[in-house]
Tab-separated table of C-alpha atoms in Angstrom:
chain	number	residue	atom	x	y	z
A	206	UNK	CA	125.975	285.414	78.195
A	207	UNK	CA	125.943	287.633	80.891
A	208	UNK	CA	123.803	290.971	81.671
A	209	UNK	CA	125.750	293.936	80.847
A	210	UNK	CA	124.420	297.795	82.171
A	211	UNK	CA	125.939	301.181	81.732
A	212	UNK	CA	125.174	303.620	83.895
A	213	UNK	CA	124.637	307.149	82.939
A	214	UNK	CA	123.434	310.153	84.208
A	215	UNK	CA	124.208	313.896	85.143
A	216	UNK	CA	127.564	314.658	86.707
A	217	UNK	CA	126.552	314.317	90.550
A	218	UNK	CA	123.502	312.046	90.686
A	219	UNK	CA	125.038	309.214	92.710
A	220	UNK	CA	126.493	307.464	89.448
A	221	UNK	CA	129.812	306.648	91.142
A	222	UNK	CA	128.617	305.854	94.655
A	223	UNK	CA	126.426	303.402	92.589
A	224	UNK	CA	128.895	301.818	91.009
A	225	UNK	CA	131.053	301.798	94.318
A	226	UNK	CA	128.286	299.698	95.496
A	227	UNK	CA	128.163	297.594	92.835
A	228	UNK	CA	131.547	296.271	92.610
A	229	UNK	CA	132.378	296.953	96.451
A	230	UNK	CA	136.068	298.714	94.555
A	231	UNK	CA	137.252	301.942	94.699
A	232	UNK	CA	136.413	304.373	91.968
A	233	UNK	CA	136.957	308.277	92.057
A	234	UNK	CA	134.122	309.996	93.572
A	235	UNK	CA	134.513	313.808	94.200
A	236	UNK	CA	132.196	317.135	94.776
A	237	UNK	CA	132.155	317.746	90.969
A	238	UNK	CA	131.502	317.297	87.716
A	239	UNK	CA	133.652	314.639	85.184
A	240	UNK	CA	135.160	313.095	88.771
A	241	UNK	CA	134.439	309.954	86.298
A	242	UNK	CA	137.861	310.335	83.620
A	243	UNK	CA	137.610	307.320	81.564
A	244	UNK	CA	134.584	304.496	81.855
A	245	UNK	CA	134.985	302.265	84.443
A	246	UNK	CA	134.212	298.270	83.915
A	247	UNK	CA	132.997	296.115	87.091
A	248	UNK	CA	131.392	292.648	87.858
A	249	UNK	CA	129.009	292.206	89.952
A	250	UNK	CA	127.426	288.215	91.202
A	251	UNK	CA	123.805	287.696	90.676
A	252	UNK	CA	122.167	286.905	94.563
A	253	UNK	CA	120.376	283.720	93.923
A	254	UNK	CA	119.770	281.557	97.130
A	255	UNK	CA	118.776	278.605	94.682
A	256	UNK	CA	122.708	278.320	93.891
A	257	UNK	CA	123.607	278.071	97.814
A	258	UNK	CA	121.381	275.896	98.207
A	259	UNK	CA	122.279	273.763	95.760
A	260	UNK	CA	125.408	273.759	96.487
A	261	UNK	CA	124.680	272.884	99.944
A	262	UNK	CA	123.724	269.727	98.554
A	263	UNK	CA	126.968	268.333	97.237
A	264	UNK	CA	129.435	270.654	98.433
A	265	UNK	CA	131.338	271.428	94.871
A	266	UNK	CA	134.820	272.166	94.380
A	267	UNK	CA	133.259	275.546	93.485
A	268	UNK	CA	129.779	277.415	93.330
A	269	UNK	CA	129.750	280.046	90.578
A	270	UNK	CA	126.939	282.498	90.153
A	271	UNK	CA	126.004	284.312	87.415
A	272	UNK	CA	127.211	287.613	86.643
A	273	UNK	CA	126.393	291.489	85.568
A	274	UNK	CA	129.201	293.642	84.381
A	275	UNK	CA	128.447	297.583	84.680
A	276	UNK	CA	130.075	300.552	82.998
A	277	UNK	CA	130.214	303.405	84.744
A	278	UNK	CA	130.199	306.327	82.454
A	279	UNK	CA	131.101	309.834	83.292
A	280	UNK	CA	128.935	312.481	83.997
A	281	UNK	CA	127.197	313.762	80.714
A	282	UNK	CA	125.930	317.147	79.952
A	283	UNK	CA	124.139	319.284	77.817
A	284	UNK	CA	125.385	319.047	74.121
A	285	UNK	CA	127.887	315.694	74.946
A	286	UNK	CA	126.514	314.381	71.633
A	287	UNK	CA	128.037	317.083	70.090
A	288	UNK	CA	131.764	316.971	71.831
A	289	UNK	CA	130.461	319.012	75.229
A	290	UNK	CA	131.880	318.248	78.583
A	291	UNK	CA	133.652	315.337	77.970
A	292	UNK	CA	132.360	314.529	74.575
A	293	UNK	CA	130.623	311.916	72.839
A	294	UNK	CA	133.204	309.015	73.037
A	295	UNK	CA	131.323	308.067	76.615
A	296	UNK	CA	128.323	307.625	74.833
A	297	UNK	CA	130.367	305.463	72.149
A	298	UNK	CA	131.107	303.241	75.711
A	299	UNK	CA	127.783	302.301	76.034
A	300	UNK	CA	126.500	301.072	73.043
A	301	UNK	CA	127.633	297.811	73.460
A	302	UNK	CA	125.339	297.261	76.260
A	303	UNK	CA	122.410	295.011	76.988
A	304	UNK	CA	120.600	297.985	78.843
A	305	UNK	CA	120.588	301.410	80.485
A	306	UNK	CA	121.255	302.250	83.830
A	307	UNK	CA	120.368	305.928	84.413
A	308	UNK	CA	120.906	307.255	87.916
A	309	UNK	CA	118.581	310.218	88.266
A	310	UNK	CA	118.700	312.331	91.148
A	311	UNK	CA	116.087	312.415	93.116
A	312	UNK	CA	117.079	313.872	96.775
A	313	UNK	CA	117.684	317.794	97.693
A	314	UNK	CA	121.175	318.318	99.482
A	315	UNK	CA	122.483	321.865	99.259
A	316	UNK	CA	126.014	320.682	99.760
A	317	UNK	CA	126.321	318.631	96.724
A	318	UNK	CA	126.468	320.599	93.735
A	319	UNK	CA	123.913	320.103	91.132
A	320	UNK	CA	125.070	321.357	87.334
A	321	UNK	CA	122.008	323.262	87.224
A	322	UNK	CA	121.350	324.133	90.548
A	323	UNK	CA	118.155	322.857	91.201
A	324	UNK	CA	116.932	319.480	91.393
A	325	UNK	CA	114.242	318.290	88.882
A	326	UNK	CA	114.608	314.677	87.761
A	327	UNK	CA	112.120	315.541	84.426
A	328	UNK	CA	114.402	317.989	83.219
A	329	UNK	CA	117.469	316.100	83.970
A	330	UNK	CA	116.044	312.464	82.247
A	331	UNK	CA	115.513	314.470	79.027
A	332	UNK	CA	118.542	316.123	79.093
A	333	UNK	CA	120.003	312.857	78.822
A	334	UNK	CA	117.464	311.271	76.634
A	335	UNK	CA	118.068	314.640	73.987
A	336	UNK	CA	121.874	313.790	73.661
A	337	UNK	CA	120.858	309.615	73.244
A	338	UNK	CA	118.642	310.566	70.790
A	339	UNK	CA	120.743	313.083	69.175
A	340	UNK	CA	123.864	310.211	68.918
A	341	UNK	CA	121.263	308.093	67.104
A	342	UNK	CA	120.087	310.467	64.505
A	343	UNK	CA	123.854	310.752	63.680
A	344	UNK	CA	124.530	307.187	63.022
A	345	UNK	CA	121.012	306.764	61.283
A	346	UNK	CA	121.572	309.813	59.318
A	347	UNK	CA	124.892	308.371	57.953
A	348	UNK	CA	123.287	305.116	57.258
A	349	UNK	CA	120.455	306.412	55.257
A	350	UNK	CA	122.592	308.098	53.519
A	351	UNK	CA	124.456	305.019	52.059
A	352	UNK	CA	121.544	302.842	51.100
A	353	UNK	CA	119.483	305.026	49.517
A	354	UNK	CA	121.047	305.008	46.251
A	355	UNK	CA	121.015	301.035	46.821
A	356	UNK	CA	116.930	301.263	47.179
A	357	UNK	CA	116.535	302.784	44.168
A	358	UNK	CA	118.441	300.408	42.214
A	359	UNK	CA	115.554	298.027	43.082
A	360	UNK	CA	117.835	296.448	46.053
A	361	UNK	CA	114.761	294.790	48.036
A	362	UNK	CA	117.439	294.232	51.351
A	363	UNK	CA	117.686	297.983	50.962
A	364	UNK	CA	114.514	299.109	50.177
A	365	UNK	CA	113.369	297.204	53.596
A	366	UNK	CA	116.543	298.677	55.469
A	367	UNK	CA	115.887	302.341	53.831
A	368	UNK	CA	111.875	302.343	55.129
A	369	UNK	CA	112.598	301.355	59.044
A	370	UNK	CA	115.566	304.362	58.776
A	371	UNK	CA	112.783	306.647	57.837
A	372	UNK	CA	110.835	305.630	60.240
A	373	UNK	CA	113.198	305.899	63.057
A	374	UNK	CA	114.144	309.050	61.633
A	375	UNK	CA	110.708	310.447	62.154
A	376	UNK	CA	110.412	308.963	65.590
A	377	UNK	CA	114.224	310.584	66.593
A	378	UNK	CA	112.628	314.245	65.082
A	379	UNK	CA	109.390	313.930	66.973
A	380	UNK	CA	111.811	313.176	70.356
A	381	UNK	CA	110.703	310.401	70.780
A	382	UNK	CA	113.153	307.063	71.000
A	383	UNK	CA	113.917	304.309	68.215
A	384	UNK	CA	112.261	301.386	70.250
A	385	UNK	CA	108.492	303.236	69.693
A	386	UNK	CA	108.896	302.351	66.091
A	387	UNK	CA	106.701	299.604	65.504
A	388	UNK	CA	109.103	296.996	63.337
A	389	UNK	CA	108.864	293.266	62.573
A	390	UNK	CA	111.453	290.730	63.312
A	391	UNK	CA	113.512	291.142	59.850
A	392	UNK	CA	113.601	295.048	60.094
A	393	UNK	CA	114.418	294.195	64.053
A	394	UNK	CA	117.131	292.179	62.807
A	395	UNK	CA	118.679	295.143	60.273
A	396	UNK	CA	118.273	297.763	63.435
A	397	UNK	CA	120.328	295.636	65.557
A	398	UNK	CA	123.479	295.844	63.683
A	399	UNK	CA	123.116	299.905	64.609
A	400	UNK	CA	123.502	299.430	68.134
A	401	UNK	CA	121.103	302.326	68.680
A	402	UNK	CA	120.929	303.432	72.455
A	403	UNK	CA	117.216	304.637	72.274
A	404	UNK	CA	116.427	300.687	71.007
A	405	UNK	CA	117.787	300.065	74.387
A	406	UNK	CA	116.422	299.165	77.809
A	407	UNK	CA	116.094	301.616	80.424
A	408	UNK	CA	116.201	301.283	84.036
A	409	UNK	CA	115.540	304.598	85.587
A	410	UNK	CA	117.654	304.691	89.110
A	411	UNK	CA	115.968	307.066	91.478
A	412	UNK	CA	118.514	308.130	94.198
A	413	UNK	CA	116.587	309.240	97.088
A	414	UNK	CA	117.182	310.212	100.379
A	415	UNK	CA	118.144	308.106	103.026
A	416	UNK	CA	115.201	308.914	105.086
A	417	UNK	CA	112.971	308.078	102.430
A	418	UNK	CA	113.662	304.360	102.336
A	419	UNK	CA	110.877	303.554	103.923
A	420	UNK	CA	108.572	306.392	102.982
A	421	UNK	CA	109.105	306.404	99.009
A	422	UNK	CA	105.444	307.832	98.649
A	423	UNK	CA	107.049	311.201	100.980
A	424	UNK	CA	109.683	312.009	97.863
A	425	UNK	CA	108.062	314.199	95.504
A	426	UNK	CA	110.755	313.985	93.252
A	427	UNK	CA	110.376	309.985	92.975
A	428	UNK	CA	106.705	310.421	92.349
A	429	UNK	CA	107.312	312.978	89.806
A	430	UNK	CA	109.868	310.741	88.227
A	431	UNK	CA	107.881	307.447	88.721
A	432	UNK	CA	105.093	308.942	86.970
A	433	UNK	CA	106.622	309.900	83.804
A	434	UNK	CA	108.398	306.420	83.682
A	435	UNK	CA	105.186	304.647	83.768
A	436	UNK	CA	103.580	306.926	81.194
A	437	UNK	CA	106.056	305.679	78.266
A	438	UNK	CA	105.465	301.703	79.265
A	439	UNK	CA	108.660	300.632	77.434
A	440	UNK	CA	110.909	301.064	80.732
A	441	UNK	CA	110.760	300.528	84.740
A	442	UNK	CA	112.139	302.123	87.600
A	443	UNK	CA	113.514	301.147	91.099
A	444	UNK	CA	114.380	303.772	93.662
A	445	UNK	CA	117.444	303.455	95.952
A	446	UNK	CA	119.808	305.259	97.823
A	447	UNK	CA	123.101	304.864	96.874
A	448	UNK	CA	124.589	306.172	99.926
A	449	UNK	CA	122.987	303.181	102.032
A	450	UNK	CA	123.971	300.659	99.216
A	451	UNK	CA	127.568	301.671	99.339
A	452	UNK	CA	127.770	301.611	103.374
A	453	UNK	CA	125.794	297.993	103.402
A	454	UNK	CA	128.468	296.862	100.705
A	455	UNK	CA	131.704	297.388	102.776
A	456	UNK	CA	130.062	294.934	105.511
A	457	UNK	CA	130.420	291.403	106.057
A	458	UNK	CA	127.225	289.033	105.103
A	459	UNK	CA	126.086	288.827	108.881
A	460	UNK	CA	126.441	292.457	109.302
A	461	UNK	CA	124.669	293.382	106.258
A	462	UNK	CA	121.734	291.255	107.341
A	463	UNK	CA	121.632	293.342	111.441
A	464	UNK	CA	122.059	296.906	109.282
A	465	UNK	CA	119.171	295.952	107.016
A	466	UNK	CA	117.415	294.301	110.323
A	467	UNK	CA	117.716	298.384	111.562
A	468	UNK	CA	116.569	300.041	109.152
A	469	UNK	CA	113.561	297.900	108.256
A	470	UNK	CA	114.700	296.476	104.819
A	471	UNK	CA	114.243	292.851	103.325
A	472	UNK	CA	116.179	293.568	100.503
A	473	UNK	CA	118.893	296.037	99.433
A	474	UNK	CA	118.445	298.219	96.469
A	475	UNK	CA	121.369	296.591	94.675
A	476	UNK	CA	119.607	292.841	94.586
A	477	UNK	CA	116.814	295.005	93.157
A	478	UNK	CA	118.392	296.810	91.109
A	479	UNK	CA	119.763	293.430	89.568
A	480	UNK	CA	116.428	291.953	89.538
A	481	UNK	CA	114.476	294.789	88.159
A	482	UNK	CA	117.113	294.633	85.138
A	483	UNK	CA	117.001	291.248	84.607
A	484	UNK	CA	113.241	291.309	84.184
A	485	UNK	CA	113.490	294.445	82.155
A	486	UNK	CA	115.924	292.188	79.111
A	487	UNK	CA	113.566	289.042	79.691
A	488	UNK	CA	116.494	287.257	81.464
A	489	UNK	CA	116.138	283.702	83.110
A	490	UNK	CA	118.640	281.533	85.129
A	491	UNK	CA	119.441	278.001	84.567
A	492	UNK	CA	121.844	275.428	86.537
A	493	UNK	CA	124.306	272.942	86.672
A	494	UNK	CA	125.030	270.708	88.623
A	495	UNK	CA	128.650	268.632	89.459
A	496	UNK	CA	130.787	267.654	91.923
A	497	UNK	CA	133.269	270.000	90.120
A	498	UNK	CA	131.058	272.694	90.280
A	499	UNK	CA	127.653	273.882	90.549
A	500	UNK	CA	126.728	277.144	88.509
A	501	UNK	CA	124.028	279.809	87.336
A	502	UNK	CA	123.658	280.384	83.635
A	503	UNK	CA	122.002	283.782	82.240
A	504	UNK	CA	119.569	283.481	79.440
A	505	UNK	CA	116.672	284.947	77.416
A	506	UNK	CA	113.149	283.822	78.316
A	507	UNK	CA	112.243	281.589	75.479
A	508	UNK	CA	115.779	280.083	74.272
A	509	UNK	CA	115.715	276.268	73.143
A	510	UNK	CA	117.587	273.695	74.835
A	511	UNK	CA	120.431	273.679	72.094
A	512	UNK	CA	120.846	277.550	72.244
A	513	UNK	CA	121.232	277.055	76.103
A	514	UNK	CA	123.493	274.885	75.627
A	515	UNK	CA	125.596	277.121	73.337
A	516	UNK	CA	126.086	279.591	76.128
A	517	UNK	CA	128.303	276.986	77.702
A	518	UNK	CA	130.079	276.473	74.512
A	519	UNK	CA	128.872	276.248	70.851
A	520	UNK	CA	130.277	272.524	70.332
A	521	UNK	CA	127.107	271.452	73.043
A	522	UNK	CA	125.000	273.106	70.647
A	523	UNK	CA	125.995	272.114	67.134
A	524	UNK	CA	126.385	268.378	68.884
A	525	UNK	CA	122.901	268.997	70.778
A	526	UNK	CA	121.682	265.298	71.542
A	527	UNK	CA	119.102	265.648	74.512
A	528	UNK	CA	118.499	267.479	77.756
A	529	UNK	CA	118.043	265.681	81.330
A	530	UNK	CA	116.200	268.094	83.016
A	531	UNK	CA	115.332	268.671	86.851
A	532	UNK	CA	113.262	271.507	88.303
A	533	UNK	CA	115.780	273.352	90.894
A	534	UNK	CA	112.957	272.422	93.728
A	535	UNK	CA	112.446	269.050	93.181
A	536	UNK	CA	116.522	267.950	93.327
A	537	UNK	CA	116.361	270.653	96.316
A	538	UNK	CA	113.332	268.690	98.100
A	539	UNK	CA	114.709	264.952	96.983
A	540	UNK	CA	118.145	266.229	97.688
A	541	UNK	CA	120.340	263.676	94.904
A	542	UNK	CA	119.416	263.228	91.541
A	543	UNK	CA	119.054	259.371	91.461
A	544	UNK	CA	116.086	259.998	94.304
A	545	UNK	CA	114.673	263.203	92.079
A	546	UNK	CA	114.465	260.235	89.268
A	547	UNK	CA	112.718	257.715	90.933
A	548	UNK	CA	110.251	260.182	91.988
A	549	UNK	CA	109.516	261.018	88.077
A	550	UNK	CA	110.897	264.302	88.134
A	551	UNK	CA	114.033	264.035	86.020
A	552	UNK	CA	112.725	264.371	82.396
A	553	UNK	CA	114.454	263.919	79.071
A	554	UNK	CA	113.729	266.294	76.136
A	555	UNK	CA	114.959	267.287	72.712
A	556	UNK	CA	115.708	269.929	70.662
A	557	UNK	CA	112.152	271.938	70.849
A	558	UNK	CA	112.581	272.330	74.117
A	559	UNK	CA	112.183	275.850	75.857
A	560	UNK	CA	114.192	276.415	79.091
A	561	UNK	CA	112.902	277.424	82.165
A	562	UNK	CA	113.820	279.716	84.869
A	563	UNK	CA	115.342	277.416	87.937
A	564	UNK	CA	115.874	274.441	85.946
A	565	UNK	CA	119.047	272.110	86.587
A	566	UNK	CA	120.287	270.792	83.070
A	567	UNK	CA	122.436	267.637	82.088
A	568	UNK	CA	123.454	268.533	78.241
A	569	UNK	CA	124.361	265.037	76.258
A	570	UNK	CA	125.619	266.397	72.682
A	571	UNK	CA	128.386	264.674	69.971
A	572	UNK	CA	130.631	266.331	68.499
């Protein structure tokens, strides 16, 4: 199942560099606004050390990690909702998504121009967050419109689906996003086939400086931007700069790790950037293990063994028989299976059963 991001911002922010980063390939990235023509799609691996390692055990034909794919959007402006700049077909790009990527500027360089000339990461998030909300209302509004008639005629699917469009109405008119309506899980359900993008995610991307790396607390703009991200409680935040990223992305692995070394980081902004999202959608990994091959799976916090099994393909759910299950530490301290079993810490379980993060799974189904 695989995370998938767009990224969005205000032409100049760093969206492109980002994305550069991101999938290490060339994308147009130039001194001006729409340098971004058409949305571009990339795939990035997830770092997890767990899937080296194991695969250090048995040395597999082939290690595969999980994956993200981003879409890099162009640079929206004021009014895109409504066919400005480049109109509202890149906002049309991202509802597909899983979440939100939006790249907020957060750095003051006179020689990169700035659509409105100064640089104030408030006014530019609700900018953006105006012409999200403003799409929504437009595919609510036609919506509402169709089942009303159906809610009168005493339609009780409609009645339900014509109160949580009111409500989302109301929270759209007050500014404020979709996802603050309080729903349960059937109106949840009905808002889902929408694909609103204020029900999404949001991972707020502050671009700083790269002097500030190592002195966030000196960027006033990051505060400022930090603080009203923590005020709403429904999204996060990780600050990076995407200059840095992009030059630590054209090295080699050994490289990488000396560069880092020099500039005092442990991680790069990208691994957090992937982390910080994957936490945001509630996203867990899960392994495999073969000669064959040894790979990550992606998959929401709370799935059952048979619906983890359907991400590798829906026959291992339907024909779900049992799950041989070893925590990703054990079989990496007892270093084969067979040993991991004698030890007690291979353990067969059935269909109630709620994955966890790091655990190596042996799927018996019948089809």
């Amino acid at each position: 199942m695989g995370l998938t991001a767009g990224i969005v911002g205000l032409p100049n922010v760093g969206k492109s560099t980002l994305f550069n980063t991101i999938t290490n390939s060339s994308v147009l990235v130039a001194n001006y606004p729409f340098a971004t023509i058409e949305p571009n799609v990339g795939v990035v691996k997830v770092p997890d050390q767990r899937l080296n390692d194991l695969a250090d055990l048995i040395h597999p034909d082939k290690a595969t990690p999980a994956i993200c794919t981003f879409v890099d959007i162009a640079g929206l402006v004021k009014g895109a909702s409504q066919g400005e700049g480049l109109g509202n077909k890149f906002l049309a790009s991202i509802r597909e998504v899983d979440a939100i990527c939006h790249v907020v500027r957060c750095f003051d360089k006179k020689d990169i121009t700035h659509v409105y000339e100064t640089v104030d990461p408030i006014r530019d998030v609700e900018t953006i967050n105006y012409e999200l909300i403003f799409a929504d209302w437009e595919t609510i509004e036609k919506r509402f419109s169709r089942i009303v008639a159906k809610a009168k005629s005493g339609d009780k699917q409609a009645a339900v689906e014509e109160k949580v469009c009111r409500q989302i109405m109301q929270a759209l008119k007050n500014n404020q996003f979709a996802k603050t309506v309080t729903m349960n899980q059937e109106e949840v359900q009905i808002v889902k086939n929408y694909h609103l993008l204020t029900m999404k995610p949001i991972l707020y991307v502050a671009n700083i400086n790269e002097a500030d790396v190592n002195n966030i607390k000196q960027n006033a703009h990051y505060q400022k931007l930090a603080s009203f991200v923590n005020q709403n409680g429904h999204d996060q935040i990780v600050a990076i700069s995407a200059n840095i990223e992009y030059e630590i992305s054209k090295l080699s692995d050994a490289d990488k790790q000396m560069f880092m070394q020099d500039l005092g980081i442990n991680e790069s902004g990208l691994d957090k950037l992937i982390k910080t999202t994957y936490n945001l959608l509630n996203l867990r990994t899960y392994f495999t293990f073969g000669k064959s091959e040894v790979k990550a799976w992606t998959f929401t916090n709370g799935m059952t063994a048979p619906q983890c099994a359907g991400i590798i393909h829906s026959d291992f759910e339907k024909g779900f028989i049992k799950v041989e299950v070893i925590k990703c530490l054990d079989l990496l301290h007892f270093k084969t299976e067979s040993i991991a079993k004698e030890n007690g810490k291979l353990r067969i379980e059935g269909r109630e059963y709620l994955v966890q993060d790091g655990d190596v799974c042996h799927f018996r189904f019948n089809v």
